[in-house]
Amino acid sequence: MRPSERAPDVLRVVTLETGVNRYAEGSCLISFGHTKVLVTATVEENVPGWMRNKGAGWVTAEYGMLPRATHTRGRREAALGKQSGRTQEIQRLIGRSLRAVVDLKALGERQISLDCDVLQADGGTRTAAITGAWVALRIAVNYLLEEGVLKTDPIVGQVAAVSCGVFKDTPVLDLDYEEDSQAEADSNFVLTNVGDIVEIQATGEKRGFTRGEFEQLFALAEKGIGELFVKQLEAVSAAKPR
Amino acid sequence: MRPSERAPDVLRVVTLETGVNRYAEGSCLISFGHTKVLVTATVEENVPGWMRNKGAGWVTAEYGMLPRATHTRGRREAALGKQSGRTQEIQRLIGRSLRAVVDLKALGERQISLDCDVLQADGGTRTAAITGAWVALRIAVNYLLEEGVLKTDPIVGQVAAVSCGVFKDTPVLDLDYEEDSQAEADSNFVLTNVGDIVEIQATGEKRGFTRGEFEQLFALAEKGIGELFVKQLEAVSAAKPR
Amino acid sequence: MRPSERAPDVLRVVTLETGVNRYAEGSCLISFGHTKVLVTATVEENVPGWMRNKGAGWVTAEYGMLPRATHTRGRREAALGKQSGRTQEIQRLIGRSLRAVVDLKALGERQISLDCDVLQADGGTRTAAITGAWVALRIAVNYLLEEGVLKTDPIVGQVAAVSCGVFKDTPVLDLDYEEDSQAEADSNFVLTNVGDIVEIQATGEKRGFTRGEFEQLFALAEKGIGELFVKQLEAVSAAKPR
Amino acid sequence: MRPSERAPDVLRVVTLETGVNRYAEGSCLISFGHTKVLVTATVEENVPGWMRNKGAGWVTAEYGMLPRATHTRGRREAALGKQSGRTQEIQRLIGRSLRAVVDLKALGERQISLDCDVLQADGGTRTAAITGAWVALRIAVNYLLEEGVLKTDPIVGQVAAVSCGVFKDTPVLDLDYEEDSQAEADSNFVLTNVGDIVEIQATGEKRGFTRGEFEQLFALAEKGIGELFVKQLEAVSAAKPR
Amino acid sequence: MRPSERAPDVLRVVTLETGVNRYAEGSCLISFGHTKVLVTATVEENVPGWMRNKGAGWVTAEYGMLPRATHTRGRREAALGKQSGRTQEIQRLIGRSLRAVVDLKALGERQISLDCDVLQADGGTRTAAITGAWVALRIAVNYLLEEGVLKTDPIVGQVAAVSCGVFKDTPVLDLDYEEDSQAEADSNFVLTNVGDIVEIQATGEKRGFTRGEFEQLFALAEKGIGELFVKQLEAVSAAKPR
Amino acid sequence: MRPSERAPDVLRVVTLETGVNRYAEGSCLISFGHTKVLVTATVEENVPGWMRNKGAGWVTAEYGMLPRATHTRGRREAALGKQSGRTQEIQRLIGRSLRAVVDLKALGERQISLDCDVLQADGGTRTAAITGAWVALRIAVNYLLEEGVLKTDPIVGQVAAVSCGVFKDTPVLDLDYEEDSQAEADSNFVLTNVGDIVEIQATGEKRGFTRGEFEQLFALAEKGIGELFVKQLEAVSAAKPR
């Protein structure tokens, strides 16, 4: 039934390649099928003005899409002179999601910026970005621990995300673009490895959806995110020291 | 337990005053306790460029907050030269929510713009805006029906919204600012009068929250929104012809 | 002769409602007929960079108009990304007018911002804003005096404003929109309660106007502003303590 | 008493040099003492979108100041990314003033843009700009008449402007920067050659000013502008054909 | 002598990988050592407004750098709200260079946009972008020829570019970042495969340089670009049909 | 052969008038035929943030063009809200060129800003700006030396610039607009008085050009710039003390 012939509860092929940027303290190229997001984690020894002298750090994210990441070329936001509402919404979501598993006091007065740039988009870019950003962040923090910059680990858990939707009246896991553009409902789940909810965004695109459908989407997300947690740990284990 | 001494499942005093703008085709001043949002519905006999010649209309929303709507003065977005990510996120949500109950083909090639301006903010401005915007929209469409501009009603249902959150480990309905600023989790539910979900946004602010807590938030939202549907209909019934 | 059937020297119904914002140190909703402007006065314990360490304070104003304040919807300045020349011209005028009756040294190193937001416009919004802003400012300063933040009163007089114009060759007081859009000449007078001129702006819209006509406009303004001074004092007297 | 040792009713040396730009349909370099403004009039055979198909033309103005036109270097507006409120206020004034003496229907569907760029500023730049702009406009329209593009003259009168102020309690004509920065009151008068008022802007800078003082400023302006009308005509007469 | 131990006339390892974007009509990931630039060629069946109805097409380029492409994180231009002067200068150069080998009339009324995004920067990003852009363009045009959209080949030659500089008083080919930051002089050469000059930019960074040094830089560039032409053709030959 | 009937190696009439701005520490109005650029040098006793506490100064440039400097009116960059890529490219070039002959340490922690505003453009505005900017800079530095602000001269040489191009297959010196718009190749040379190259920019506009042609352009530039150095010194000698 699905254009990709996947069963409703099957993720696309997910790969996580680390060490893809020689300057960043952490980096990761994550693919969900044809969706490819390059994430770098940058550590800076200062915090934004409004955070200063609070004895705590900050984790933030920026999101961008190359103009031809999509079927038709989009206009470059730098040339337009502003980030779209969609871009800002996504980068706020990524930042919140990562902060949910970081003890900002333990991080100390430093900032980690997660730059998530979509090289190719086929649906699910924001959830791929969150999932990859955790890996880049984890590697950057490991580096700070190894260097002795940090004494205790400020990362208190794992976070990953996936999209689910109602496609032709069937709840399915990990929508690709073709499904997403026709889905009746679309949702993004961000969960932690202890099963807590970090963020749920669910929208009826073509029609409202029922509470029963929502329950099914939630169950699919829990299954998919469980698999992503394993992949995240594998990628971090395999990462070479900087 | 709540600073306002409300029981966990009790809304603030909600009032809806219609006819508050003499030019707009529909208007509504909605209050949720100290939160006050002025909504106008403007009908224009054309649609944005990308919608033209599709035989369908469009419903959109814009959101703003007066600089001193809040405890401390915020900077005016017009003076800053751009709308914040938060503003854009909210106005996109309002627009999507209203479009969920409008048959855009039945609306014809015209646009209805819902301007939601927060005169005073005490938490829950986006959900108040959605709830009030439906009333302004309903009145504007009634006017088009009365004038014979529209032959059939493009509004296919009622939509309303409320926030819920986990405050001191207790799920509560309709957070005010004091609760919101301390809540462990915050959520916004947008539902239709046939019980469908239009949008759910749930965020762990201080900690992740459990699926059990989420279920309780959902139930509170269903109760609160049920009450809002009644108030919406009362306000529309009482509205004087333009 | 006037569309409103007022005599040439008669103001519209003017009302001033105070205490309309629970957070602002001073606030006022002023109506001139259908024109409604919401003014808040915000006290901040610092001054703009260029004023620092001069032992003096600052009074400034910002002006905005809700998109549907007018007959047809205007574009939201925050969405356009800039304030129009008209907006900037008006807010500069309001700021100058209020500073004319404030001893900035006596105010101390603090700033009072007057936000003037037009909820509904039917001509004369800038003069209504000035007149209402004085009331909001007076209440905010009274609060600072009551709290002991200020020992001496920095307000040295009253200021109010009104528009006059030549409509169908007759000088008239307090133009509404219908008159304004057809007037041959339009003027705004800002005067103090000791009869001094703070600002005069007079423009021939359809034709130049004569010095004789100008004299008549001036006399009308003096009459109207005299009545506004009384209303301002009544509103301040009736204001409840914060 | 005046720093320049002029009598209160004496203009600075005013010169008007035409033909200073080889491309513009009309051009003029006007000096009021050390204030120098370069004005060009550009004729374009189309009107702004909102003026189209109304059988009428448009006259508009833009104003700018070179960064080092003043004692200390100001920031370049093009680099800042926006025109200041002051700039916009001035260019709106110049445009209105010139339109007051142009029959826009007789101009036909074309636009004349008056670019007024201040090369050196010593007070009175906006009034110099208006006075010089009339000359540039007159020359450009003469060119259109000579070329047969226009059959009838759309210019219905002469317009010129001057500033006056109260300096050390004495009303004086044509303030230079040193006077302007210390003046108690400042005003700009724009008058036509039949004695009509096009625009009056009068502001109490240091204190309010009295109606008596205002009358004296008005009389000074009438004297000064009378002299400017003569100089404008001399400059136009002396202008060589393009 | 060179930090990389290369001889003065030796390029870094250059690789060109095609088919790296599944949507773009042509694409190429070019590496010059650690410098990596992703180029996509997008064909659109229309031209910019100012080119319309001239019977000719257009080739343009945009350039961007991911924030952490460099040693320290740069600010995202989309977030800053504008492209830097450097970015604009580079993208103008890329566009001019490619247009030098395209017969725009033969291209027909369509536009090809070359997006050059730097994933990692180690000097020479603009010359890598030009060299890679020719490959992406060649593949996109081959596709149009295969599809029969174009009947004749609008590409009239090959273009490639390289940087050279004077490093420790020795002219060297293909500066990496470490050399570039210390070079006395820096130059970019853009040449065609028939030996014509498309563009030369040469700048004395630390000191002026002599005509003799310039001649040596030119010779190095001719050698290096000759090698790049071979690599371009190899990459195009190896490209799989889309 | 040339529209101006000049021989291929002949400059237009070049004039340099100093002391054209009464406030600037140095100023110069330079004409190359009909091209006229007004340059002011402003000394400020501080440096940009990123230069602070390095014991060195900075020389920078800004470039602008009056809207009607050209045959058809261009849009004002301040009104557009941004400087074009061309403007930024030019002002970066001017700044680099001047810094090439200034010892920034000897300048001390102060900044000199060169504002180059094109009053009338007939080709070669950037090279005229560089040539005139050196004169304005020289005069400003002489003033600092005379005042004792500087003890040693930070200017280590002379810099000037000229454009050359291939026009109808003949290399010619100092293109005017008519030539420039038809030239096959266009180049700008910036040289010092000891014969060093500061900057070369050469572009094939209509076709690539050969190395032989380039050599001829270079020789023409050397001849022309030699003449400009003489004119610069004459202008500085003739400048009156401020």
PDB file of N, CA and C in Angstrom, chain C residues 1-3 6-10 163-176 179-180 182-187 206-210 212-218 220:
ATOM      1  N   MET C   1     -23.956  70.839   7.763  1.00  0.00           N
ATOM      2  CA  MET C   1     -22.986  70.752   6.673  1.00  0.00           C
ATOM      3  C   MET C   1     -21.980  69.628   6.873  1.00  0.00           C
ATOM      4  N   ARG C   2     -21.579  69.412   8.155  1.00  0.00           N
ATOM      5  CA  ARG C   2     -20.614  68.336   8.403  1.00  0.00           C
ATOM      6  C   ARG C   2     -21.362  67.004   8.348  1.00  0.00           C
ATOM      7  N   PRO C   3     -20.727  65.970   7.815  1.00  0.00           N
ATOM      8  CA  PRO C   3     -21.404  64.670   7.727  1.00  0.00           C
ATOM      9  C   PRO C   3     -21.933  64.219   9.089  1.00  0.00           C
ATOM     10  N   ARG C   6     -22.172  67.872  13.273  1.00  0.00           N
ATOM     11  CA  ARG C   6     -21.617  68.726  14.329  1.00  0.00           C
ATOM     12  C   ARG C   6     -21.489  70.162  13.816  1.00  0.00           C
ATOM     13  N   ALA C   7     -21.578  71.122  14.749  1.00  0.00           N
ATOM     14  CA  ALA C   7     -21.239  72.501  14.397  1.00  0.00           C
ATOM     15  C   ALA C   7     -19.732  72.561  14.158  1.00  0.00           C
ATOM     16  N   PRO C   8     -19.262  73.576  13.426  1.00  0.00           N
ATOM     17  CA  PRO C   8     -17.835  73.635  13.086  1.00  0.00           C
ATOM     18  C   PRO C   8     -16.905  73.586  14.290  1.00  0.00           C
ATOM     19  N   ASP C   9     -17.348  74.071  15.434  1.00  0.00           N
ATOM     20  CA  ASP C   9     -16.431  74.178  16.577  1.00  0.00           C
ATOM     21  C   ASP C   9     -16.696  73.127  17.651  1.00  0.00           C
ATOM     22  N   VAL C  10     -17.322  72.010  17.243  1.00  0.00           N
ATOM     23  CA  VAL C  10     -17.687  70.993  18.230  1.00  0.00           C
ATOM     24  C   VAL C  10     -16.838  69.735  18.053  1.00  0.00           C
ATOM     25  N   SER C 163      -6.979  67.952  15.851  1.00  0.00           N
ATOM     26  CA  SER C 163      -6.834  68.303  14.441  1.00  0.00           C
ATOM     27  C   SER C 163      -7.936  69.287  14.055  1.00  0.00           C
ATOM     28  N   CYS C 164      -7.628  70.117  13.103  1.00  0.00           N
ATOM     29  CA  CYS C 164      -8.631  71.023  12.518  1.00  0.00           C
ATOM     30  C   CYS C 164      -8.408  70.998  11.014  1.00  0.00           C
ATOM     31  N   GLY C 165      -9.394  71.435  10.269  1.00  0.00           N
ATOM     32  CA  GLY C 165      -9.189  71.449   8.839  1.00  0.00           C
ATOM     33  C   GLY C 165     -10.174  72.357   8.144  1.00  0.00           C
ATOM     34  N   VAL C 166      -9.892  72.589   6.884  1.00  0.00           N
ATOM     35  CA  VAL C 166     -10.834  73.364   6.073  1.00  0.00           C
ATOM     36  C   VAL C 166     -11.638  72.358   5.257  1.00  0.00           C
ATOM     37  N   PHE C 167     -12.922  72.241   5.593  1.00  0.00           N
ATOM     38  CA  PHE C 167     -13.795  71.266   4.957  1.00  0.00           C
ATOM     39  C   PHE C 167     -14.882  72.021   4.197  1.00  0.00           C
ATOM     40  N   LYS C 168     -14.977  71.809   2.931  1.00  0.00           N
ATOM     41  CA  LYS C 168     -15.920  72.573   2.095  1.00  0.00           C
ATOM     42  C   LYS C 168     -15.809  74.068   2.384  1.00  0.00           C
ATOM     43  N   ASP C 169     -14.570  74.526   2.411  1.00  0.00           N
ATOM     44  CA  ASP C 169     -14.249  75.946   2.599  1.00  0.00           C
ATOM     45  C   ASP C 169     -14.587  76.511   3.971  1.00  0.00           C
ATOM     46  N   THR C 170     -14.939  75.631   4.911  1.00  0.00           N
ATOM     47  CA  THR C 170     -15.213  76.096   6.265  1.00  0.00           C
ATOM     48  C   THR C 170     -14.218  75.491   7.239  1.00  0.00           C
ATOM     49  N   PRO C 171     -13.580  76.297   8.040  1.00  0.00           N
ATOM     50  CA  PRO C 171     -12.713  75.750   9.081  1.00  0.00           C
ATOM     51  C   PRO C 171     -13.546  75.014  10.126  1.00  0.00           C
ATOM     52  N   VAL C 172     -13.138  73.778  10.409  1.00  0.00           N
ATOM     53  CA  VAL C 172     -13.877  72.973  11.395  1.00  0.00           C
ATOM     54  C   VAL C 172     -12.904  72.295  12.367  1.00  0.00           C
ATOM     55  N   LEU C 173     -13.465  71.972  13.521  1.00  0.00           N
ATOM     56  CA  LEU C 173     -12.675  71.358  14.600  1.00  0.00           C
ATOM     57  C   LEU C 173     -12.837  69.849  14.575  1.00  0.00           C
ATOM     58  N   ASP C 174     -11.734  69.133  14.795  1.00  0.00           N
ATOM     59  CA  ASP C 174     -11.753  67.691  15.050  1.00  0.00           C
ATOM     60  C   ASP C 174     -12.354  66.903  13.882  1.00  0.00           C
ATOM     61  N   LEU C 175     -11.573  66.807  12.821  1.00  0.00           N
ATOM     62  CA  LEU C 175     -12.023  66.112  11.605  1.00  0.00           C
ATOM     63  C   LEU C 175     -12.203  64.613  11.853  1.00  0.00           C
ATOM     64  N   ASP C 176     -13.304  64.073  11.398  1.00  0.00           N
ATOM     65  CA  ASP C 176     -13.386  62.614  11.352  1.00  0.00           C
ATOM     66  C   ASP C 176     -12.898  62.164   9.973  1.00  0.00           C
ATOM     67  N   GLU C 179     -14.513  63.599   6.786  1.00  0.00           N
ATOM     68  CA  GLU C 179     -14.109  64.983   6.532  1.00  0.00           C
ATOM     69  C   GLU C 179     -12.640  65.064   6.102  1.00  0.00           C
ATOM     70  N   ASP C 180     -11.823  64.326   6.821  1.00  0.00           N
ATOM     71  CA  ASP C 180     -10.378  64.388   6.577  1.00  0.00           C
ATOM     72  C   ASP C 180     -10.060  64.034   5.131  1.00  0.00           C
ATOM     73  N   GLN C 182     -11.703  64.478   2.554  1.00  0.00           N
ATOM     74  CA  GLN C 182     -12.138  65.469   1.568  1.00  0.00           C
ATOM     75  C   GLN C 182     -11.645  66.879   1.876  1.00  0.00           C
ATOM     76  N   ALA C 183     -10.962  67.032   3.014  1.00  0.00           N
ATOM     77  CA  ALA C 183     -10.614  68.387   3.469  1.00  0.00           C
ATOM     78  C   ALA C 183      -9.648  69.077   2.509  1.00  0.00           C
ATOM     79  N   GLU C 184      -9.790  70.364   2.376  1.00  0.00           N
ATOM     80  CA  GLU C 184      -8.859  71.143   1.566  1.00  0.00           C
ATOM     81  C   GLU C 184      -7.543  71.329   2.310  1.00  0.00           C
ATOM     82  N   ALA C 185      -7.653  71.438   3.634  1.00  0.00           N
ATOM     83  CA  ALA C 185      -6.444  71.623   4.437  1.00  0.00           C
ATOM     84  C   ALA C 185      -6.636  70.895   5.743  1.00  0.00           C
ATOM     85  N   ASP C 186      -5.534  70.453   6.279  1.00  0.00           N
ATOM     86  CA  ASP C 186      -5.549  69.618   7.473  1.00  0.00           C
ATOM     87  C   ASP C 186      -4.458  70.136   8.398  1.00  0.00           C
ATOM     88  N   SER C 187      -4.745  70.177   9.694  1.00  0.00           N
ATOM     89  CA  SER C 187      -3.710  70.668  10.606  1.00  0.00           C
ATOM     90  C   SER C 187      -3.817  69.962  11.938  1.00  0.00           C
ATOM     91  N   LYS C 206      -5.683  69.709  -0.611  1.00  0.00           N
ATOM     92  CA  LYS C 206      -6.279  69.861  -1.948  1.00  0.00           C
ATOM     93  C   LYS C 206      -5.869  71.169  -2.591  1.00  0.00           C
ATOM     94  N   ARG C 207      -5.651  72.139  -1.739  1.00  0.00           N
ATOM     95  CA  ARG C 207      -5.218  73.447  -2.233  1.00  0.00           C
ATOM     96  C   ARG C 207      -4.422  74.115  -1.117  1.00  0.00           C
ATOM     97  N   GLY C 208      -3.647  75.117  -1.427  1.00  0.00           N
ATOM     98  CA  GLY C 208      -3.057  75.914  -0.381  1.00  0.00           C
ATOM     99  C   GLY C 208      -4.178  76.601   0.379  1.00  0.00           C
ATOM    100  N   PHE C 209      -3.876  77.061   1.565  1.00  0.00           N
ATOM    101  CA  PHE C 209      -4.916  77.756   2.323  1.00  0.00           C
ATOM    102  C   PHE C 209      -4.339  79.092   2.769  1.00  0.00           C
ATOM    103  N   THR C 210      -5.256  79.986   3.153  1.00  0.00           N
ATOM    104  CA  THR C 210      -4.817  81.354   3.402  1.00  0.00           C
ATOM    105  C   THR C 210      -4.439  81.552   4.869  1.00  0.00           C
ATOM    106  N   GLY C 212      -5.659  83.728   6.696  1.00  0.00           N
ATOM    107  CA  GLY C 212      -6.920  83.941   7.429  1.00  0.00           C
ATOM    108  C   GLY C 212      -7.520  82.623   7.867  1.00  0.00           C
ATOM    109  N   GLU C 213      -7.555  81.679   6.955  1.00  0.00           N
ATOM    110  CA  GLU C 213      -8.064  80.358   7.327  1.00  0.00           C
ATOM    111  C   GLU C 213      -7.223  79.751   8.445  1.00  0.00           C
ATOM    112  N   PHE C 214      -5.916  79.931   8.330  1.00  0.00           N
ATOM    113  CA  PHE C 214      -5.040  79.381   9.354  1.00  0.00           C
ATOM    114  C   PHE C 214      -5.376  79.950  10.728  1.00  0.00           C
ATOM    115  N   GLU C 215      -5.654  81.258  10.764  1.00  0.00           N
ATOM    116  CA  GLU C 215      -5.997  81.881  12.049  1.00  0.00           C
ATOM    117  C   GLU C 215      -7.247  81.244  12.649  1.00  0.00           C
ATOM    118  N   GLN C 216      -8.210  80.966  11.767  1.00  0.00           N
ATOM    119  CA  GLN C 216      -9.453  80.357  12.269  1.00  0.00           C
ATOM    120  C   GLN C 216      -9.207  78.940  12.796  1.00  0.00           C
ATOM    121  N   LEU C 217      -8.357  78.210  12.081  1.00  0.00           N
ATOM    122  CA  LEU C 217      -8.024  76.859  12.545  1.00  0.00           C
ATOM    123  C   LEU C 217      -7.378  76.926  13.929  1.00  0.00           C
ATOM    124  N   PHE C 218      -6.514  77.896  14.086  1.00  0.00           N
ATOM    125  CA  PHE C 218      -5.807  78.053  15.358  1.00  0.00           C
ATOM    126  C   PHE C 218      -6.813  78.324  16.484  1.00  0.00           C
ATOM    127  N   LEU C 220      -9.972  77.538  16.585  1.00  0.00           N
ATOM    128  CA  LEU C 220     -10.753  76.331  16.857  1.00  0.00           C
ATOM    129  C   LEU C 220      -9.942  75.371  17.727  1.00  0.00           C
TER     130      LEU C 220
END
